[in-house]
Amino acid sequence: MADTLKEALLDSTKRPDVVTDLTELIDAEVGDKSGVSGTVIKTGYGAVKKIKPGIIGSAVDSLLDDFVAALEPIFADFKANGGGDFGAYLPSRGDEAADALLSVTDSRAEKSSRDSIKKVYEKLRPKGKENVVEALPRLGALIQKHSA
């Protein structure tokens, strides 16, 4: 297993596969949403994808370094505590992991020059932490896959 997330996910030979897998993870998480809030998420996600096709993959790639830096302390603790299954470990640190990841997207959204992106993000953000926490098992498994 890789010693750091940076080593596991940001290596130039691995990065394209990581970005593809993360984009597919996001698509799957959005696809799994249901109810009124799920409809809002799906609508917002669809709107963002319609504004600029390929934007999700591009956004993932542009945010990946910051996401890795945000999760690196959690991964270091995981390694220090003997490792194992990061897919099971990451949800046990749900609040911390979600806050770390959302701090990255909050900062990026705040700096965006696109009002349409900001508006969609503002609509989705209130449920953001809940949605990120729900995605942590998949995210942890994806990280486990790429760090093995």
PDB file of C-alpha atoms in Angstrom:
ATOM      1  CA  MET A   1       0.000   0.000   0.000  1.00  0.00           C
ATOM      2  CA  ALA A   2       1.191   3.502  -0.795  1.00  0.00           C
ATOM      3  CA  ASP A   3       2.627   5.490   2.102  1.00  0.00           C
ATOM      4  CA  THR A   4       0.775   8.707   1.230  1.00  0.00           C
ATOM      5  CA  LEU A   5      -2.325   9.681  -0.707  1.00  0.00           C
ATOM      6  CA  LYS A   6      -0.177  11.907  -2.866  1.00  0.00           C
ATOM      7  CA  GLU A   7       1.892   8.894  -3.866  1.00  0.00           C
ATOM      8  CA  ALA A   8      -1.224   6.773  -4.436  1.00  0.00           C
ATOM      9  CA  LEU A   9      -3.401   9.199  -6.361  1.00  0.00           C
ATOM     10  CA  LEU A  10      -1.328  11.962  -7.920  1.00  0.00           C
ATOM     11  CA  ASP A  11       1.349  10.010  -9.756  1.00  0.00           C
ATOM     12  CA  SER A  12       1.153  11.068 -13.411  1.00  0.00           C
ATOM     13  CA  THR A  13       0.708   7.465 -14.554  1.00  0.00           C
ATOM     14  CA  LYS A  14      -2.207   6.866 -12.143  1.00  0.00           C
ATOM     15  CA  ARG A  15      -3.945  10.239 -12.184  1.00  0.00           C
ATOM     16  CA  PRO A  16      -6.056   9.738 -15.341  1.00  0.00           C
ATOM     17  CA  ASP A  17      -7.497   6.489 -13.949  1.00  0.00           C
ATOM     18  CA  VAL A  18      -8.118   8.132 -10.571  1.00  0.00           C
ATOM     19  CA  VAL A  19      -9.962  11.034 -12.241  1.00  0.00           C
ATOM     20  CA  THR A  20     -12.058   8.628 -14.333  1.00  0.00           C
ATOM     21  CA  ASP A  21     -12.932   6.530 -11.288  1.00  0.00           C
ATOM     22  CA  LEU A  22     -13.825   9.602  -9.223  1.00  0.00           C
ATOM     23  CA  THR A  23     -16.021  10.959 -12.017  1.00  0.00           C
ATOM     24  CA  GLU A  24     -17.811   7.608 -12.190  1.00  0.00           C
ATOM     25  CA  LEU A  25     -18.166   7.617  -8.394  1.00  0.00           C
ATOM     26  CA  ILE A  26     -19.827  11.031  -8.515  1.00  0.00           C
ATOM     27  CA  ASP A  27     -22.154   9.898 -11.321  1.00  0.00           C
ATOM     28  CA  ALA A  28     -23.103   6.813  -9.270  1.00  0.00           C
ATOM     29  CA  GLU A  29     -23.694   8.816  -6.088  1.00  0.00           C
ATOM     30  CA  VAL A  30     -25.908  11.298  -7.922  1.00  0.00           C
ATOM     31  CA  GLY A  31     -27.726   8.482  -9.677  1.00  0.00           C
ATOM     32  CA  ASP A  32     -28.499   6.833  -6.332  1.00  0.00           C
ATOM     33  CA  LYS A  33     -30.197   9.928  -4.907  1.00  0.00           C
ATOM     34  CA  SER A  34     -33.963   9.779  -4.505  1.00  0.00           C
ATOM     35  CA  GLY A  35     -36.848  11.854  -3.237  1.00  0.00           C
ATOM     36  CA  VAL A  36     -37.210  15.595  -3.455  1.00  0.00           C
ATOM     37  CA  SER A  37     -33.633  16.349  -2.447  1.00  0.00           C
ATOM     38  CA  GLY A  38     -32.412  13.708  -4.888  1.00  0.00           C
ATOM     39  CA  THR A  39     -34.341  15.402  -7.670  1.00  0.00           C
ATOM     40  CA  VAL A  40     -32.761  18.740  -6.754  1.00  0.00           C
ATOM     41  CA  ILE A  41     -29.294  17.186  -6.785  1.00  0.00           C
ATOM     42  CA  LYS A  42     -29.875  15.405 -10.087  1.00  0.00           C
ATOM     43  CA  THR A  43     -31.266  18.576 -11.648  1.00  0.00           C
ATOM     44  CA  GLY A  44     -28.355  20.695 -10.431  1.00  0.00           C
ATOM     45  CA  TYR A  45     -25.817  18.098 -11.505  1.00  0.00           C
ATOM     46  CA  GLY A  46     -27.429  17.811 -14.918  1.00  0.00           C
ATOM     47  CA  ALA A  47     -27.427  21.586 -15.279  1.00  0.00           C
ATOM     48  CA  VAL A  48     -23.727  21.796 -14.471  1.00  0.00           C
ATOM     49  CA  LYS A  49     -22.943  19.044 -16.986  1.00  0.00           C
ATOM     50  CA  LYS A  50     -25.083  20.783 -19.612  1.00  0.00           C
ATOM     51  CA  ILE A  51     -23.383  24.148 -19.088  1.00  0.00           C
ATOM     52  CA  LYS A  52     -20.084  22.595 -20.057  1.00  0.00           C
ATOM     53  CA  PRO A  53     -19.810  18.964 -21.132  1.00  0.00           C
ATOM     54  CA  GLY A  54     -16.812  17.306 -19.512  1.00  0.00           C
ATOM     55  CA  ILE A  55     -16.866  19.758 -16.630  1.00  0.00           C
ATOM     56  CA  ILE A  56     -17.151  17.065 -13.952  1.00  0.00           C
ATOM     57  CA  GLY A  57     -13.950  15.298 -15.018  1.00  0.00           C
ATOM     58  CA  SER A  58     -12.176  18.624 -15.414  1.00  0.00           C
ATOM     59  CA  ALA A  59     -13.359  19.767 -11.999  1.00  0.00           C
ATOM     60  CA  VAL A  60     -12.271  16.510 -10.389  1.00  0.00           C
ATOM     61  CA  ASP A  61      -8.846  16.818 -11.993  1.00  0.00           C
ATOM     62  CA  SER A  62      -8.443  20.443 -10.950  1.00  0.00           C
ATOM     63  CA  LEU A  63      -9.562  19.725  -7.372  1.00  0.00           C
ATOM     64  CA  LEU A  64      -7.730  16.443  -6.918  1.00  0.00           C
ATOM     65  CA  ASP A  65      -4.521  17.896  -5.471  1.00  0.00           C
ATOM     66  CA  ASP A  66      -6.500  19.874  -2.881  1.00  0.00           C
ATOM     67  CA  PHE A  67      -8.728  16.891  -2.048  1.00  0.00           C
ATOM     68  CA  VAL A  68      -5.643  14.729  -1.538  1.00  0.00           C
ATOM     69  CA  ALA A  69      -4.073  17.344   0.732  1.00  0.00           C
ATOM     70  CA  ALA A  70      -7.325  17.612   2.714  1.00  0.00           C
ATOM     71  CA  LEU A  71      -7.547  13.843   3.258  1.00  0.00           C
ATOM     72  CA  GLU A  72      -3.827  13.217   3.776  1.00  0.00           C
ATOM     73  CA  PRO A  73      -3.971  13.567   7.603  1.00  0.00           C
ATOM     74  CA  ILE A  74      -6.798  11.014   7.785  1.00  0.00           C
ATOM     75  CA  PHE A  75      -4.887   8.618   5.537  1.00  0.00           C
ATOM     76  CA  ALA A  76      -1.761   9.102   7.671  1.00  0.00           C
ATOM     77  CA  ASP A  77      -3.755   8.206  10.804  1.00  0.00           C
ATOM     78  CA  PHE A  78      -5.158   5.164   9.010  1.00  0.00           C
ATOM     79  CA  LYS A  79      -1.649   4.012   8.121  1.00  0.00           C
ATOM     80  CA  ALA A  80      -0.337   4.761  11.624  1.00  0.00           C
ATOM     81  CA  ASN A  81      -3.125   2.641  13.119  1.00  0.00           C
ATOM     82  CA  GLY A  82      -2.207  -0.401  11.076  1.00  0.00           C
ATOM     83  CA  GLY A  83      -3.996   0.223   7.804  1.00  0.00           C
ATOM     84  CA  GLY A  84      -6.515  -2.362   6.686  1.00  0.00           C
ATOM     85  CA  ASP A  85      -9.582  -1.393   4.669  1.00  0.00           C
ATOM     86  CA  PHE A  86      -9.706   2.330   3.946  1.00  0.00           C
ATOM     87  CA  GLY A  87     -13.229   1.895   2.551  1.00  0.00           C
ATOM     88  CA  ALA A  88     -14.359   0.897   6.046  1.00  0.00           C
ATOM     89  CA  TYR A  89     -12.081   3.344   7.857  1.00  0.00           C
ATOM     90  CA  LEU A  90     -12.966   6.570   6.028  1.00  0.00           C
ATOM     91  CA  PRO A  91     -16.668   6.557   7.038  1.00  0.00           C
ATOM     92  CA  SER A  92     -15.598   6.183  10.675  1.00  0.00           C
ATOM     93  CA  ARG A  93     -14.065   9.645  10.280  1.00  0.00           C
ATOM     94  CA  GLY A  94     -17.128  10.926   8.403  1.00  0.00           C
ATOM     95  CA  ASP A  95     -17.558  14.397   9.874  1.00  0.00           C
ATOM     96  CA  GLU A  96     -13.871  15.217   9.633  1.00  0.00           C
ATOM     97  CA  ALA A  97     -13.503  13.826   6.101  1.00  0.00           C
ATOM     98  CA  ALA A  98     -16.642  15.574   4.825  1.00  0.00           C
ATOM     99  CA  ASP A  99     -15.603  18.898   6.349  1.00  0.00           C
ATOM    100  CA  ALA A 100     -12.127  18.566   4.842  1.00  0.00           C
ATOM    101  CA  LEU A 101     -13.466  17.822   1.359  1.00  0.00           C
ATOM    102  CA  LEU A 102     -16.157  20.493   1.517  1.00  0.00           C
ATOM    103  CA  SER A 103     -13.636  23.122   2.590  1.00  0.00           C
ATOM    104  CA  VAL A 104     -11.976  22.540  -0.787  1.00  0.00           C
ATOM    105  CA  THR A 105     -15.172  22.879  -2.815  1.00  0.00           C
ATOM    106  CA  ASP A 106     -16.409  25.821  -0.734  1.00  0.00           C
ATOM    107  CA  SER A 107     -13.188  27.682  -1.424  1.00  0.00           C
ATOM    108  CA  ARG A 108     -13.295  26.876  -5.124  1.00  0.00           C
ATOM    109  CA  ALA A 109     -16.959  27.861  -5.483  1.00  0.00           C
ATOM    110  CA  GLU A 110     -16.308  31.124  -3.689  1.00  0.00           C
ATOM    111  CA  LYS A 111     -13.544  31.972  -6.175  1.00  0.00           C
ATOM    112  CA  SER A 112     -15.536  30.960  -9.276  1.00  0.00           C
ATOM    113  CA  SER A 113     -16.246  33.650 -11.826  1.00  0.00           C
ATOM    114  CA  ARG A 114     -19.258  31.735 -13.168  1.00  0.00           C
ATOM    115  CA  ASP A 115     -22.462  32.876 -11.523  1.00  0.00           C
ATOM    116  CA  SER A 116     -24.353  29.831 -12.820  1.00  0.00           C
ATOM    117  CA  ILE A 117     -21.901  27.481 -11.099  1.00  0.00           C
ATOM    118  CA  LYS A 118     -22.096  29.496  -7.883  1.00  0.00           C
ATOM    119  CA  LYS A 119     -25.907  29.403  -7.906  1.00  0.00           C
ATOM    120  CA  VAL A 120     -26.038  25.653  -8.437  1.00  0.00           C
ATOM    121  CA  TYR A 121     -23.430  25.095  -5.722  1.00  0.00           C
ATOM    122  CA  GLU A 122     -25.340  27.312  -3.285  1.00  0.00           C
ATOM    123  CA  LYS A 123     -28.494  25.256  -3.915  1.00  0.00           C
ATOM    124  CA  LEU A 124     -26.695  21.971  -3.344  1.00  0.00           C
ATOM    125  CA  ARG A 125     -24.447  23.000  -0.462  1.00  0.00           C
ATOM    126  CA  PRO A 126     -26.977  22.765   2.403  1.00  0.00           C
ATOM    127  CA  LYS A 127     -27.131  18.972   1.944  1.00  0.00           C
ATOM    128  CA  GLY A 128     -23.460  18.782   0.990  1.00  0.00           C
ATOM    129  CA  LYS A 129     -22.117  17.262   4.175  1.00  0.00           C
ATOM    130  CA  GLU A 130     -24.807  14.600   4.280  1.00  0.00           C
ATOM    131  CA  ASN A 131     -24.123  13.690   0.661  1.00  0.00           C
ATOM    132  CA  VAL A 132     -20.367  13.559   1.132  1.00  0.00           C
ATOM    133  CA  VAL A 133     -20.702  11.363   4.225  1.00  0.00           C
ATOM    134  CA  GLU A 134     -22.922   8.999   2.222  1.00  0.00           C
ATOM    135  CA  ALA A 135     -20.234   8.776  -0.486  1.00  0.00           C
ATOM    136  CA  LEU A 136     -17.348   8.011   1.896  1.00  0.00           C
ATOM    137  CA  PRO A 137     -17.572   4.199   1.702  1.00  0.00           C
ATOM    138  CA  ARG A 138     -17.249   4.340  -2.100  1.00  0.00           C
ATOM    139  CA  LEU A 139     -14.549   6.980  -1.890  1.00  0.00           C
ATOM    140  CA  GLY A 140     -12.600   5.003   0.669  1.00  0.00           C
ATOM    141  CA  ALA A 141     -12.841   1.861  -1.492  1.00  0.00           C
ATOM    142  CA  LEU A 142     -11.664   3.834  -4.528  1.00  0.00           C
ATOM    143  CA  ILE A 143      -8.692   5.173  -2.569  1.00  0.00           C
ATOM    144  CA  GLN A 144      -7.961   1.649  -1.318  1.00  0.00           C
ATOM    145  CA  LYS A 145      -7.987   0.389  -4.907  1.00  0.00           C
ATOM    146  CA  HIS A 146      -5.526   3.019  -6.107  1.00  0.00           C
ATOM    147  CA  SER A 147      -3.240   2.851  -3.082  1.00  0.00           C
ATOM    148  CA  ALA A 148      -2.812  -0.928  -3.079  1.00  0.00           C
TER     149      ALA A 148
END
